[in-house]
XYZ file of C-alpha atoms in Angstrom:
534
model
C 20.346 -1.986 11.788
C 22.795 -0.467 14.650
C 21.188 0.126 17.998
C 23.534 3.010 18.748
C 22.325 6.156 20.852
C 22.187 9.627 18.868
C 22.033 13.319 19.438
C 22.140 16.133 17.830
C 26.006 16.296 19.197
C 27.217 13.337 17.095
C 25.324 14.911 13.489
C 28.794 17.080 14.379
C 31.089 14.057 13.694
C 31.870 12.973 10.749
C 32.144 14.535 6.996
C 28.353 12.908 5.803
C 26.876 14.970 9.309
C 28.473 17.766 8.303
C 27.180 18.118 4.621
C 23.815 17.095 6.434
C 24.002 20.503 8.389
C 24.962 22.018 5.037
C 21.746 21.073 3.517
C 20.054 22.947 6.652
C 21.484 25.847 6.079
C 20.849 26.214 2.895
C 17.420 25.924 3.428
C 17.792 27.958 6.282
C 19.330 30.722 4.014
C 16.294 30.407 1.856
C 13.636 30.661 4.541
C 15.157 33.717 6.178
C 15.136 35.184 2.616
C 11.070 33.907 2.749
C 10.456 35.710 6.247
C 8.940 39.173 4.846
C 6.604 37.376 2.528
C 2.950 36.470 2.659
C 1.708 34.753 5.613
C -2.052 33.677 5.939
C -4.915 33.347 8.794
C -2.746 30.928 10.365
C -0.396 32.997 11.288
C -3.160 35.208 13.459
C -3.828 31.701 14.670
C -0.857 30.365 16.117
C -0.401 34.479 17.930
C -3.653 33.658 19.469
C -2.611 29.933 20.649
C 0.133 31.571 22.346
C -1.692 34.299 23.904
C -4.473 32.276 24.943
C -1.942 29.315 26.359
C -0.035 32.436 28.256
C -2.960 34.513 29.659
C -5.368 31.813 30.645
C -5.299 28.631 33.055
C -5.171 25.369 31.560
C -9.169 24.815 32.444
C -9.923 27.718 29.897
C -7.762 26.740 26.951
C -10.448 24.685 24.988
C -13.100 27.170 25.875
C -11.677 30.594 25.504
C -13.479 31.813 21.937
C -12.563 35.734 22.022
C -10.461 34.989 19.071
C -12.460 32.905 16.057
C -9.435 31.299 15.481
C -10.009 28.781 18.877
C -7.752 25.952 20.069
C -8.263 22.805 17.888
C -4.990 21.334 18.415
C -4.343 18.397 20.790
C -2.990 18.945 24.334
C 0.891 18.444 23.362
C 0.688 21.588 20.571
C -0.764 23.705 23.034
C 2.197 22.843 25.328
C 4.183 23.607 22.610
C 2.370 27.273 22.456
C 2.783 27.510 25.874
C 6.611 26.833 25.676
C 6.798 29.722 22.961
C 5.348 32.051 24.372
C 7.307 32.607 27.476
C 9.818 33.885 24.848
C 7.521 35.866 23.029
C 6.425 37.799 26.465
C 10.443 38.529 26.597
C 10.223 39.472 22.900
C 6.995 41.457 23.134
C 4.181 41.705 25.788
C 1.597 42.241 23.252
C 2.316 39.108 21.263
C 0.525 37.275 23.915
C -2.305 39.580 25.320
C -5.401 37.713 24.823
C -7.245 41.089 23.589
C -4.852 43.528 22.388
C -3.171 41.295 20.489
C -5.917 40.317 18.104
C -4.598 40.673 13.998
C -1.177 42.317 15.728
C 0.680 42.190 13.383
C 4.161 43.933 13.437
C 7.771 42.851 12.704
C 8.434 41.907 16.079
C 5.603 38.890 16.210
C 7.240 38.149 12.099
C 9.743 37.565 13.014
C 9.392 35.372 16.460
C 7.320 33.431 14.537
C 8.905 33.129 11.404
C 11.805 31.796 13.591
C 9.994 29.111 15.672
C 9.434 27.530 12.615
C 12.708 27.499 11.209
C 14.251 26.482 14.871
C 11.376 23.469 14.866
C 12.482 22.030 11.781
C 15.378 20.752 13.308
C 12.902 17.933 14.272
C 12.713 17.201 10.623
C 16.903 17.301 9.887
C 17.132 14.664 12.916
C 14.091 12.551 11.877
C 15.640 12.343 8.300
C 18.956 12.013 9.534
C 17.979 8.794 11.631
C 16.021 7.431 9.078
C 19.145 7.549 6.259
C 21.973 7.113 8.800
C 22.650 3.628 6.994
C 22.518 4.445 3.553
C 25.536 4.868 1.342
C 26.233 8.895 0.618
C 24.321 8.751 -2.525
C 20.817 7.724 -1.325
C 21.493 10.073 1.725
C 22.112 13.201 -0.028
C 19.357 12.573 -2.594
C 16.552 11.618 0.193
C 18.147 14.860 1.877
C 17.447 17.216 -0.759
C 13.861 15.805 -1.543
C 12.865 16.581 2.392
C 15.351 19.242 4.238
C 14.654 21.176 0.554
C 11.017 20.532 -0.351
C 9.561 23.247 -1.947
C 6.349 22.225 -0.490
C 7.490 22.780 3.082
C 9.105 26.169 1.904
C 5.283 27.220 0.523
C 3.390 25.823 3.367
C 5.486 26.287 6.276
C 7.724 29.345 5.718
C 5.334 31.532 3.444
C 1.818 30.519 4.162
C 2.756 29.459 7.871
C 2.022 26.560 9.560
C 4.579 23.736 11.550
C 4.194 20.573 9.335
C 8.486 19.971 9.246
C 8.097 20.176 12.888
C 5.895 17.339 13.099
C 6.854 15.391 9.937
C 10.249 15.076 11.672
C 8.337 13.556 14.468
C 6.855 10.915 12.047
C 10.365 10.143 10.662
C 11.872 9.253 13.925
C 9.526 6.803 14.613
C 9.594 5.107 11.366
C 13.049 4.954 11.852
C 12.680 3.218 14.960
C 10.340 1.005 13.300
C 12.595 0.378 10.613
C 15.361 -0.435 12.736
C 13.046 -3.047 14.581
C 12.818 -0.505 17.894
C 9.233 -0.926 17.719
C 8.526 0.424 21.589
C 10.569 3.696 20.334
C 8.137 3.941 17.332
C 4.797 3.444 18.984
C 6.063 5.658 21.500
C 6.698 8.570 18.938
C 3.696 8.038 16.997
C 1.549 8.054 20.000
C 3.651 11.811 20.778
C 2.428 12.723 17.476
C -1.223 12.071 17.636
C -1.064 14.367 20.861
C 0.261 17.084 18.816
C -1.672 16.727 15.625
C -4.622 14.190 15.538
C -4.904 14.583 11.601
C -1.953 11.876 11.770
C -4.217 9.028 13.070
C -5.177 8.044 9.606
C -2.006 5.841 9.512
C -3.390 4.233 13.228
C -4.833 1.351 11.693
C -1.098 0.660 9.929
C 1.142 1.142 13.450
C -1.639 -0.524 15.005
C -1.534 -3.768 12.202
C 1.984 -3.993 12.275
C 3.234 -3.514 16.160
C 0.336 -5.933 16.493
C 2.040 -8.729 14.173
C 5.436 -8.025 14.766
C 5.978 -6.971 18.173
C 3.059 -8.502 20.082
C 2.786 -11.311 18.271
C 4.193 -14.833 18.921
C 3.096 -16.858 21.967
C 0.180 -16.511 24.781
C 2.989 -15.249 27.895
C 5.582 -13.319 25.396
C 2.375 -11.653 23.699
C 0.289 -10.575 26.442
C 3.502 -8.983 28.067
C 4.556 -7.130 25.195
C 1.085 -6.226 24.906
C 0.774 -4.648 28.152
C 4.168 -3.041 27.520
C 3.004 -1.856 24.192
C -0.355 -0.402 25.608
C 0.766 0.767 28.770
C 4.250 3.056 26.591
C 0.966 4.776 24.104
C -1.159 5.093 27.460
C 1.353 7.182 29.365
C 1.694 9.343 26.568
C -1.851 9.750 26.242
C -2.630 9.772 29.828
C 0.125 12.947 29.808
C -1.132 14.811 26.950
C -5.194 14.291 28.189
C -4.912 13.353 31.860
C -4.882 16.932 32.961
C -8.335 17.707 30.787
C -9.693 14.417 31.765
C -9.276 15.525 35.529
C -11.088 18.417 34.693
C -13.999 17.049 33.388
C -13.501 18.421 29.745
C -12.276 16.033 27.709
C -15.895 16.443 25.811
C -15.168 20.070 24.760
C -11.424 18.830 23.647
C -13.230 16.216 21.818
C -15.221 18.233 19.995
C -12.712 21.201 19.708
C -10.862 18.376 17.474
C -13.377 17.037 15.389
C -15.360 19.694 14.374
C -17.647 17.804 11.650
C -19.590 20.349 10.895
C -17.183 22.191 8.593
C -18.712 19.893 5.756
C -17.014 17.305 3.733
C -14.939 20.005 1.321
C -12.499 22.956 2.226
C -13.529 26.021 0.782
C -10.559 25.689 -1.882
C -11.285 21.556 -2.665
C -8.391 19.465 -2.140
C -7.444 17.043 -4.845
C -8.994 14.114 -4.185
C -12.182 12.029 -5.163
C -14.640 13.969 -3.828
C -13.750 16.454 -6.541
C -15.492 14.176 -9.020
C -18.306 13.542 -6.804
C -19.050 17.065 -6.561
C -18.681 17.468 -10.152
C -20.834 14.498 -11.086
C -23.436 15.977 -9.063
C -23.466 19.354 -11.129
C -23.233 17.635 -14.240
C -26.579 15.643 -12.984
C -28.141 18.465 -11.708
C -27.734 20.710 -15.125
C -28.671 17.602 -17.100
C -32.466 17.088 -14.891
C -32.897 20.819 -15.050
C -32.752 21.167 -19.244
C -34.589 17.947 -19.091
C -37.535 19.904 -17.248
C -36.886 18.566 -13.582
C -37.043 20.589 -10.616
C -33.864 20.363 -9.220
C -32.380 22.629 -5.920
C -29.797 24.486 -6.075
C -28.597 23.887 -2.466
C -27.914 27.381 -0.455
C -24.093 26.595 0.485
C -22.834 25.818 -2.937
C -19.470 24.173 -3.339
C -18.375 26.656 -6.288
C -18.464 29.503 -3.767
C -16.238 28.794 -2.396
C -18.181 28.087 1.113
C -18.472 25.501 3.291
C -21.542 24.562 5.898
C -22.932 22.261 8.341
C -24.050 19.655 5.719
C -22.532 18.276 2.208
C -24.666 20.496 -0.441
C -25.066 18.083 -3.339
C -28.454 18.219 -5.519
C -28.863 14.207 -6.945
C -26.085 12.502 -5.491
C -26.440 11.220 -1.747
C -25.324 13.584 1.062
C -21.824 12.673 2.309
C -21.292 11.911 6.054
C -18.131 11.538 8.262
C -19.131 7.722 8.771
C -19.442 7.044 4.861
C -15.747 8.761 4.521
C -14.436 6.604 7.515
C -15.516 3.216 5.611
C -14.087 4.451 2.534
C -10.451 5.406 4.341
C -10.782 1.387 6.055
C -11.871 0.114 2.836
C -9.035 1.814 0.689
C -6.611 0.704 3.711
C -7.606 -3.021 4.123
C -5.033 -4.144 1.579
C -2.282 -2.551 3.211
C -3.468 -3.597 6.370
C -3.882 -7.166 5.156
C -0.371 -6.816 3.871
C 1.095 -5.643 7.486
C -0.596 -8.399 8.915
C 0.698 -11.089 6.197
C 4.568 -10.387 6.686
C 5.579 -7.219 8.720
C 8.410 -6.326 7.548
C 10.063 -3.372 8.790
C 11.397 -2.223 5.334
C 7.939 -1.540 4.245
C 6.434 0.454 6.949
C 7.376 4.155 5.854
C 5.812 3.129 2.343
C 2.693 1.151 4.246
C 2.202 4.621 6.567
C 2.471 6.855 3.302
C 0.271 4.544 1.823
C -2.420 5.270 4.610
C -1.830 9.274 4.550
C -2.953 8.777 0.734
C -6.188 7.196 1.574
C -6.837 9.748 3.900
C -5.981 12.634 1.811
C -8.762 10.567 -0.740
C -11.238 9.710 0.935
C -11.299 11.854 4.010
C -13.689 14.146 5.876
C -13.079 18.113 4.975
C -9.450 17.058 3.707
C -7.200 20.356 3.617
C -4.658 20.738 0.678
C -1.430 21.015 2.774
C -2.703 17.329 3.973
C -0.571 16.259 0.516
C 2.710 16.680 2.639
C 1.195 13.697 5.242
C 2.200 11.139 2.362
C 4.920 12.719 -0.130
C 7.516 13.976 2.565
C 7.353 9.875 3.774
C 7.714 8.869 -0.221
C 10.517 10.979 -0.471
C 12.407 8.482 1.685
C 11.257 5.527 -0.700
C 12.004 7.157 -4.079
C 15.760 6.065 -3.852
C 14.950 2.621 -3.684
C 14.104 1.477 -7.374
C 13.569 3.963 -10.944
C 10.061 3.026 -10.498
C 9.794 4.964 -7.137
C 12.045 7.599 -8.677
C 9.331 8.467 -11.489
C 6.549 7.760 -9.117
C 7.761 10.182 -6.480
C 8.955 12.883 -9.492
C 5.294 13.092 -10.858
C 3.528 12.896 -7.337
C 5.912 15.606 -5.719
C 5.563 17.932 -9.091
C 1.155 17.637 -8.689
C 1.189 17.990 -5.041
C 2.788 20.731 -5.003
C 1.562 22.421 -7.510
C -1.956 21.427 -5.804
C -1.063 24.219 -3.537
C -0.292 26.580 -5.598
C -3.867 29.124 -4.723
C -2.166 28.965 -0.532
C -0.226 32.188 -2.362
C -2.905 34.193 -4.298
C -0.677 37.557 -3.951
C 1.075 38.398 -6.925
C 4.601 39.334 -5.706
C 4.898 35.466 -4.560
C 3.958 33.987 -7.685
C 7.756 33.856 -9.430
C 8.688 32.569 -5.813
C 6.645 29.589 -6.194
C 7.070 29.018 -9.589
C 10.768 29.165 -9.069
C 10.685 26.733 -6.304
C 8.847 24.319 -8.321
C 11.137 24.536 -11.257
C 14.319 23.900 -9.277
C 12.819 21.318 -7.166
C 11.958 19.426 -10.629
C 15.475 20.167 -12.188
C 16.991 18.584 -8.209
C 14.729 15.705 -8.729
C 15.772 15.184 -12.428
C 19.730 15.678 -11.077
C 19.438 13.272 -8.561
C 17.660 10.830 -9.766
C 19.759 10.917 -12.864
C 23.005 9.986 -10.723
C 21.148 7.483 -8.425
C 19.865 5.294 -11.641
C 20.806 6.292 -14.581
C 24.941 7.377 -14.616
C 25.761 4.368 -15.795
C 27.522 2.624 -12.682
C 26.064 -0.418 -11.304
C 26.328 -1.250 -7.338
C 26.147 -5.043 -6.571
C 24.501 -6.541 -3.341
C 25.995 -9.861 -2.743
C 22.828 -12.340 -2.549
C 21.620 -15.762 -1.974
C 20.367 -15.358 -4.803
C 22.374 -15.454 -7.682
C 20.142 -13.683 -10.366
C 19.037 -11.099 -8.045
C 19.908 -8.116 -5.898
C 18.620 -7.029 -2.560
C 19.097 -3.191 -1.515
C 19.067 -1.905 1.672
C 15.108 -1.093 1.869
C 15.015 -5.186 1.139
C 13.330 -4.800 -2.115
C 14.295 -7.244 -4.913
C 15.208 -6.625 -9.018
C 17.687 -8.326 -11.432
C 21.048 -7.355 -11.122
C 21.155 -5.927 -14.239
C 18.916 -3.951 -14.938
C 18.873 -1.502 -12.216
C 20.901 0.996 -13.827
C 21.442 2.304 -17.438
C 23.320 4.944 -19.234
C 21.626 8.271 -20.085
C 19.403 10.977 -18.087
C 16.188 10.602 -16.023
C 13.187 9.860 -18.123
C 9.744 9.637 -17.130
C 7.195 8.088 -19.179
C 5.176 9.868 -22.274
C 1.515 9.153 -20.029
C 3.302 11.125 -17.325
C 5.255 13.499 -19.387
C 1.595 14.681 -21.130
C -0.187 14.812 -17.755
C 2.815 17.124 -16.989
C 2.592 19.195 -19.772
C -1.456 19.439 -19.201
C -0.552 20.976 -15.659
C 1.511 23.751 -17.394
C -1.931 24.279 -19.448
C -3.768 24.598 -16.755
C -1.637 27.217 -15.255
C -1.488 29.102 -18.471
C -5.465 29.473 -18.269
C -5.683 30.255 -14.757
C -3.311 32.830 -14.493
C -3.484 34.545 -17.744
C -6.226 33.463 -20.442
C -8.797 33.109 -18.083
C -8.586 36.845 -16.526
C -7.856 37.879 -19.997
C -10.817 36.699 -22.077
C -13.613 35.750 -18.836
C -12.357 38.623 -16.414
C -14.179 37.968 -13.349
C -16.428 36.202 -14.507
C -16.242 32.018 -13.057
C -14.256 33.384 -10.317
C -13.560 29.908 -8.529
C -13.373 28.205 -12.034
C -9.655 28.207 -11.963
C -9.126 26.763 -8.453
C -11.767 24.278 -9.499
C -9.726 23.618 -12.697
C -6.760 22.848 -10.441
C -8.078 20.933 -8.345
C -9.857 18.334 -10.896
C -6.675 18.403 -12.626
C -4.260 17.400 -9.693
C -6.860 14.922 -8.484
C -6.188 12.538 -11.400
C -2.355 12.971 -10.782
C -2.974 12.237 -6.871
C -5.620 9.053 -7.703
C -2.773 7.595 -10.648
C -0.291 7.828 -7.267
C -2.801 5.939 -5.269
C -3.349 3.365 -7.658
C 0.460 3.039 -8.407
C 1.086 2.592 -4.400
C -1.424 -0.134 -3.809
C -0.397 -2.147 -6.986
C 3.126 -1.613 -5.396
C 1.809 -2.911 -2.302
C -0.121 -5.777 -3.537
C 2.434 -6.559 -5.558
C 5.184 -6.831 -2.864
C 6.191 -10.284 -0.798
């Protein structure tokens, strides 16, 4: 790929930029429209990151605890804060008092924040926009819609408040670099991202893997220098985001301000991954020994309240611990990593790295929901490669978002969600529908005779790429999609109907056992893709 410089300034320049800055602001439109509506603790959060960043010296920001909601952010998101809230002083003085701005909550801090968010995401149009630059119109507009309008990013983001487009657009500039064989550029940004958000480190062992093999590799002299080049690009960046703490003398409390293990294996609502069974296997034991007359404890911080403590509460089955999950997320990765090692080739990283978010989201330590977006906003860039991605990315988007669903309990958001949902799965159907299945055939010219080559490098026949009719997915995925719209059904309306409050959490737990098969079919489907691949 071209080695040409960009800037927002050139997006402005030609008819495909243009309709990219379309796609903005209609999702711009839409989030403005989404400003009023709920927002949750993390809103009260973020106000108190920005108070705390603005009121207090640097040596107290990983200390200060007159809020609950402390600093657990790395260094370069409390610069961030600190950035922001110079304008929010301008704005309104309260926003960033340390102690009369506790759970302030009027328009004016709404609004400032509301808008941050929508202003940060124009890390996400540029990451997006360098990562599609090369693509014919088709595959652009389609991977456009999939990320710029992700209904995910509209719940989590705009509604429920947080700054994931921020930093997934961080993500997608350096695979782009990576994928355009800049691999300095792309260590560079991922090390910028761990020093933001350390939650991103999961896909370490990947970058790590693959700069290893295909940038360091090849020669004692040529290696060693690019290794020093290499380590000494991520060092700087870590040396700026830490030094300062370091110097200090509390790089300890920023340590454990980051990994606080002690919040227990499970969120309070369970995200949808394995250790949903595991928990569940460990009831189903523990009812089974009690009718059978053994004494079995039921431990005090039990997972179906909701509540989470300093330990993993399970009855037969083995406690969990951080260490355990950390094997499991290097076990689960080894293929990949194998893989990176084997033949690094650049068009595979952004599926290798979503690969990696997957086995976090899995097998991870306290794993939030919202973690979903680590892996699917990266597929959505590989789901215009082949139908197979298409229908893989069409089922995985569809569960993970619906995974999310309990982030907006309040009933006046419910038809917003829904309604999201519904036209992100009609877009999806749409555009996949015109990038397979229209009818019209594109040829690669090959070596190969019998087979086609697109621009991610991935192989098929050259004829059987594209066929006439709609978008289909398959009847296994079309019932599993189906059961999710029972599921709903009974959370929201038979289940208050015929239990009232009775099983309170049963429906979240319901939801979450459900989506955890969708989300473990999508792991399995990724690593057969992988293993699969040259």
């Amino acid at each position: 790929m071209g080695k040409e410089k960009l800037s927002f300034k050139d997006i402005h320049h030609s008819p495909t930029k243009t309709t990219l800055w379309w796609f903005f602001l209609v999702a711009t439109c839409i989030k403005v429209l989404l400003v009023p509506s709920y927002h949750s603790t993390d809103f009260e959060v973020h106000r108190n990151w920005l108070a705390l960043t603005h009121s207090l010296p640097l040596s107290q920001w990983y200390f200060d605890e007159t809020s609950p909601w402390t600093l657990d952010y790395p260094p370069f998101f409390a610069y961030f804060e600190r950035f922001l809230s110079f304008f929010a002083h301008l704005i309104d003085p309260q926003i960033v008092h340390l102690e009369e701005g506790l759970n302030y909550s009027s328009n004016k801090v709404v609004y400032f924040q509301r808008v941050t968010v929508i202003l940060s995401d124009l890390s996400l149009l540029y990451g997006v926009y360098r990562l599609t630059r090369n693509l014919d119109s088709r595959k652009q507009k389609l991977i456009w819609s999939l990320v710029i309008w992700s209904p995910m990013l509209f719940i989590v983001d705009h509604m429920h408040f947080q700054y994931n487009g921020f930093l997934l657009g961080i993500l997608l500039i350096s695979l782009s670099y990576l994928e355009e064989g800049r691999d300095v550029l792309g260590g560079f940004f991922f090390a910028v991202l761990l020093c933001f958000k350390h939650l991103f480190a999961v896909a370490a062992p990947v970058y790590f893997v693959y700069l290893l093999r295909h940038y360091c590799w090849g020669g004692m002299v040529r290696g060693f220098s690019r290794l020093l080049i290499m380590g000494g690009v991520v060092a700087a960046v870590f040396i700026s985001a830490f030094g300062p703490f370091f110097h200090l003398g509390q790089i300890q409390e920023v340590i454990r301000r980051l990994f606080p293990f002690g919040r227990g294996l499970c969120h309070a609502y369970w995200a949808p991954n394995v250790w949903v069974f595991y928990i569940m296997s460990d009831k189903g034991l523990a009812f089974i020994f009690r009718k059978l007359g053994f004494n079995i404890q039921t431990p005090e911080a039990s997972f179906t309240a909701g509540l989470v403590g300093d330990s993993s509460p399970f009855s037969v089955l083995p406690q969990i611990t951080p260490l355990m999950t950390f094997i499991m997320v290097l076990l689960a990765l080894s293929p990949c990593l194998f893989k990176a090692w084997k033949n690094p080739r650049p068009q595979m990283i952004s599926r290798w790295v979503a690969y990696a978010y997957t086995c976090g989201f899995l097998f991870g330590w306290h794993v939030h929901e919202k973690a979903s977006l680590h892996f699917v906003i990266p597929l959505a860039t590989v789901a215009a490669q082949t139908p197979e991605d298409a229908r893989h990315y069409f089922l995985l988007s569809i569960v993970s978002c619906y995974s999310i669903f309990p982030l907006l309990f309040e009933a006046q958001e419910y038809p917003i969600k829904v309604l999201l949902l519904l036209l992100h799965s009609i877009l999806m159907c749409s555009g996949f529908s015109a990038q397979f299945y229209d009818g019209i055939e594109t040829r690669v010219p090959t070596a190969h005779p019998k087979k086609k080559v697109d621009q991610f490098g991935t192989e098929g026949n050259s004829s059987g790429a594209v066929k006439k009719g709609g978008f289909v997915v398959g009847w296994v995925e079309r019932i599993y999609l189906v059961g999710l719209v029972v599921v709903e059904i009974w959370g929201q309306f038979l289940h208050p109907l015929l239990l009232g409050d009775k099983l309170a959490f049963a429906p979240l737990m319901l939801i979450s056992i459900y989506c955890a098969f969708g989300i473990m079919y999508s792991w399995i489907w990724q690593l057969i893709t992988i293993v699969k691949s040259p």
